[in-house]
Coordinates of C-alpha atoms in Angstrom, one line a residue:
Chain A
M1 CA -8.2 9.0 3.6
T2 CA -7.5 6.0 2.0
T3 CA -5.9 3.2 3.8
L4 CA -3.4 0.8 1.8
F5 CA -4.3 -2.7 4.2
T6 CA -7.7 -3.2 4.7
I7 CA -10.1 -6.4 6.4
T8 CA -14.0 -5.4 5.4
D9 CA -17.5 -7.8 6.0
Q10 CA -18.3 -6.0 2.2
P11 CA -17.7 -7.0 -1.3
I12 CA -13.9 -5.4 -2.6
S13 CA -13.8 -3.0 -5.5
I14 CA -11.0 -4.0 -7.8
E15 CA -11.3 -0.9 -9.6
E16 CA -10.9 0.9 -5.7
V17 CA -7.7 -0.9 -4.8
V18 CA -6.4 -0.8 -7.8
H19 CA -6.5 3.4 -8.1
K20 CA -4.8 3.2 -4.5
V21 CA -1.4 2.2 -5.9
I22 CA -1.6 4.0 -9.8
R23 CA 1.0 6.8 -9.9
P24 CA 2.8 8.8 -12.3
E25 CA 6.0 6.6 -11.4
A26 CA 4.8 3.2 -12.1
G27 CA 4.4 1.3 -15.7
A28 CA 2.9 -1.7 -14.6
V29 CA 0.5 -2.9 -11.9
T30 CA -0.3 -6.0 -11.5
T31 CA -3.8 -7.4 -9.9
F32 CA -4.1 -10.9 -7.9
I33 CA -8.0 -11.6 -7.5
G34 CA -8.3 -14.7 -5.0
T35 CA -12.1 -16.2 -5.6
V36 CA -14.3 -18.6 -4.0
R37 CA -13.6 -21.9 -6.4
E38 CA -16.6 -24.5 -6.1
L39 CA -14.7 -27.8 -6.5
T40 CA -11.6 -28.6 -4.4
N41 CA -10.3 -32.6 -5.1
G42 CA -13.8 -32.8 -6.3
K43 CA -15.4 -31.7 -3.5
R44 CA -18.4 -29.1 -3.5
T45 CA -18.3 -26.3 -1.6
L46 CA -21.7 -24.7 -1.1
F47 CA -20.1 -21.2 0.1
L48 CA -17.5 -20.4 2.6
Q49 CA -17.1 -17.8 5.9
Y50 CA -13.9 -16.0 6.7
E51 CA -13.1 -15.0 9.8
A52 CA -9.9 -12.4 11.4
Y53 CA -8.4 -10.9 14.2
V54 CA -9.1 -8.0 12.2
S55 CA -7.4 -5.5 14.0
M56 CA -3.7 -7.6 13.8
A57 CA -4.9 -8.8 10.4
E58 CA -4.6 -5.3 8.9
K59 CA -1.0 -4.9 11.2
M60 CA 0.5 -7.9 9.3
L61 CA -1.1 -7.1 5.5
A62 CA 0.9 -3.6 6.4
Q63 CA 4.1 -5.6 7.9
I64 CA 3.8 -7.6 4.2
G65 CA 4.0 -3.8 2.8
I66 CA 7.2 -3.5 4.4
E67 CA 9.0 -6.7 3.5
I68 CA 8.1 -5.8 -0.2
K69 CA 9.4 -2.6 0.6
E70 CA 12.8 -4.0 1.7
R71 CA 12.8 -5.9 -1.3
W72 CA 11.0 -4.1 -4.4
P73 CA 11.8 -0.5 -2.8
E74 CA 10.1 1.4 -5.8
A75 CA 7.1 -0.9 -5.6
E76 CA 3.5 0.6 -3.7
V77 CA 0.9 -2.1 -2.4
A78 CA -2.7 -2.6 -1.1
I79 CA -4.3 -5.5 -0.4
T80 CA -8.0 -5.8 0.8
H81 CA -9.1 -9.2 2.4
R82 CA -13.3 -10.0 2.7
I83 CA -14.4 -11.5 5.7
G84 CA -17.8 -12.8 6.4
R85 CA -20.0 -15.3 4.3
L86 CA -18.5 -15.6 0.4
E87 CA -20.5 -17.2 -2.5
I88 CA -18.5 -19.4 -5.6
S89 CA -16.9 -16.8 -7.5
D90 CA -17.3 -14.2 -4.8
I91 CA -13.5 -11.8 -4.4
A92 CA -12.1 -12.9 -1.4
V93 CA -9.1 -10.9 -1.6
V94 CA -7.3 -8.2 -4.1
I95 CA -3.4 -7.5 -4.2
A96 CA -2.4 -4.4 -6.2
V97 CA 1.1 -3.7 -7.3
S98 CA 2.8 -1.0 -8.4
T99 CA 6.1 -0.6 -10.0
P100 CA 8.0 1.7 -12.8
H101 CA 8.5 -1.8 -14.3
R102 CA 6.4 -5.0 -15.3
K103 CA 9.1 -8.1 -13.5
D104 CA 8.9 -6.3 -9.8
A105 CA 5.3 -5.7 -10.1
Y106 CA 4.6 -9.7 -11.0
E107 CA 7.4 -11.2 -8.2
A108 CA 6.0 -8.3 -5.7
N109 CA 2.4 -9.5 -5.9
R110 CA 3.2 -13.1 -5.7
Y111 CA 5.4 -12.7 -2.5
A112 CA 2.2 -11.0 -1.3
I113 CA -0.1 -13.7 -1.3
E114 CA 2.5 -16.4 -0.1
R115 CA 2.8 -14.2 2.6
I116 CA -1.0 -13.8 3.7
K117 CA -1.2 -17.4 3.5
Q118 CA 1.7 -17.7 6.3
I119 CA 1.2 -14.7 8.6
V120 CA -2.2 -13.0 9.1
P121 CA -4.9 -13.9 10.4
I122 CA -7.6 -15.0 8.9
W123 CA -9.5 -18.4 8.6
K124 CA -11.5 -20.1 6.1
K125 CA -14.7 -22.5 6.8
E126 CA -15.7 -24.9 4.2
Y127 CA -19.1 -25.4 4.1
W128 CA -19.4 -28.7 1.9
E129 CA -22.8 -30.5 0.8
D130 CA -22.5 -32.9 3.9
G131 CA -20.8 -30.8 6.2
T132 CA -18.2 -28.3 7.2
E133 CA -14.5 -27.9 8.3
W134 CA -11.9 -25.4 9.0
V135 CA -9.0 -25.7 6.6
G136 CA -6.2 -26.0 8.8
N137 CA -3.3 -24.9 6.8
Q138 CA -2.3 -22.4 4.6
L139 CA -1.9 -25.1 1.9
E140 CA -5.5 -25.7 1.8
T141 CA -4.9 -29.7 2.0
K142 CA -5.8 -30.2 5.5
A143 CA -8.9 -29.8 7.1
Y144 CA -10.0 -30.6 10.8
P145 CA -13.6 -32.5 10.4
K146 CA -13.6 -32.7 14.4
G147 CA -12.6 -29.2 14.9
K148 CA -9.2 -30.1 16.2
P149 CA -6.2 -32.0 14.5
E150 CA -6.4 -35.7 15.0
G151 CA -5.0 -38.8 14.2
E152 CA -1.6 -38.2 12.0
D153 CA -1.5 -35.1 12.7
V154 CA -1.3 -35.7 16.9
V155 CA 2.3 -37.2 17.4
Chain B
M1 CA -6.0 -10.1 34.7
I2 CA -5.2 -10.9 30.9
T3 CA -7.4 -11.6 28.2
L4 CA -7.6 -14.2 25.9
L5 CA -8.7 -14.7 22.4
F6 CA -10.1 -17.5 20.4
F7 CA -10.4 -17.9 17.0
A8 CA -12.0 -20.5 13.9
Y9 CA -12.2 -23.9 15.6
L10 CA -10.5 -23.3 18.9
K11 CA -13.1 -20.7 19.1
E12 CA -16.1 -23.1 18.3
T13 CA -14.2 -26.2 20.9
I14 CA -14.1 -23.9 23.7
G15 CA -17.2 -22.5 23.2
K16 CA -16.0 -18.3 23.6
E17 CA -14.1 -16.0 21.5
R18 CA -13.1 -14.5 24.9
L19 CA -11.5 -15.6 28.3
Q20 CA -10.5 -13.5 31.7
L21 CA -7.7 -14.9 32.9
D22 CA -5.0 -14.3 36.2
A23 CA -1.7 -15.7 34.0
S24 CA 0.7 -12.4 35.6
S25 CA 4.0 -13.8 35.2
M26 CA 3.1 -17.1 33.3
T27 CA 4.9 -17.7 30.2
V28 CA 3.5 -18.1 26.4
K29 CA 4.2 -21.9 27.1
A30 CA 2.8 -22.4 30.5
L31 CA -0.4 -20.7 29.3
K32 CA -0.6 -22.7 26.6
Q33 CA -0.3 -25.9 28.4
Q34 CA -2.9 -25.2 30.9
L35 CA -5.1 -24.3 28.3
A36 CA -4.6 -27.7 26.1
S37 CA -5.0 -30.1 29.5
D38 CA -7.8 -27.9 31.1
Y39 CA -9.8 -28.1 27.1
G40 CA -8.1 -31.0 26.1
L41 CA -6.6 -29.0 23.5
D42 CA -3.8 -29.7 20.4
L43 CA -2.0 -26.5 21.0
Q44 CA 1.2 -27.7 19.1
H45 CA 0.7 -25.7 15.9
V46 CA -1.2 -22.8 17.3
M47 CA 0.7 -19.8 17.4
V48 CA 0.2 -17.2 19.3
A49 CA 0.3 -13.6 20.1
V50 CA 0.2 -11.0 22.7
N51 CA -1.3 -7.6 21.9
E52 CA -1.4 -8.3 18.1
E53 CA 2.3 -9.5 17.7
Y54 CA 3.4 -13.1 17.3
A55 CA 5.4 -14.0 20.4
V56 CA 7.5 -16.7 21.3
D57 CA 7.0 -19.6 24.1
D58 CA 9.2 -17.8 26.8
R59 CA 7.8 -14.3 26.4
V60 CA 6.2 -13.6 30.0
L61 CA 2.9 -12.3 30.3
Q62 CA 2.0 -9.0 32.1
A63 CA -1.3 -7.7 33.6
G64 CA -3.7 -6.0 30.5
D65 CA -1.9 -8.3 27.9
I66 CA -4.4 -9.3 25.2
V67 CA -3.1 -13.2 24.4
A68 CA -4.6 -14.4 20.8
F69 CA -4.3 -18.1 20.3
I70 CA -3.8 -18.2 16.3
P71 CA -4.9 -21.6 14.4
P72 CA -2.8 -22.0 10.9
V73 CA -4.1 -19.7 9.2
S74 CA -6.0 -19.6 5.5
G75 CA -6.7 -16.6 4.3
G76 CA -6.3 -15.6 0.8

């Protein structure tokens, strides 16, 4: 049996995720592939560590699938997110959406990644050349170098 | 007893990923306040999930609940 919404500690096969949504009714498949970026605002990442509350994260991914069905009833969605240590350019997440026509496939796929960054309990720890930081919000603009919010974030 | 789960920087700050606590009939809000004061944490932006579903502050906890403290997520 294939599972549409998965957290794994193994490398992700794009092909495998795509094949979960391919079907005769579909005329379009979009994929989103999230990879590990080396430079963020000029700062060099050495590698990342992803952590998840796995059982809940898989439930939340499935919930995103339900939300997509409500908005795009003809869409099929599969999402796999990797956790553990990832090197530069490793694939962290693959989202595949199939629909009868392309417009919905693009829109539904975009919706999925935005929701992942809001509700799915997965966290990213950056390992820089000069230290480590848990990325503290889904916009990837805020980190807590001392392990918790401080300064202007503590009001 | 209820089980508390911690992730990411909370796990590192508290030094544990799991705690058992007799917090039955406490609200989520009261539990957050107690933890914040016990460990000197700011939990203002931390969401709480009870039995793998996001819970509101006035949710009353029951024996056997699994309460997860969820810092702002950064997947994707």
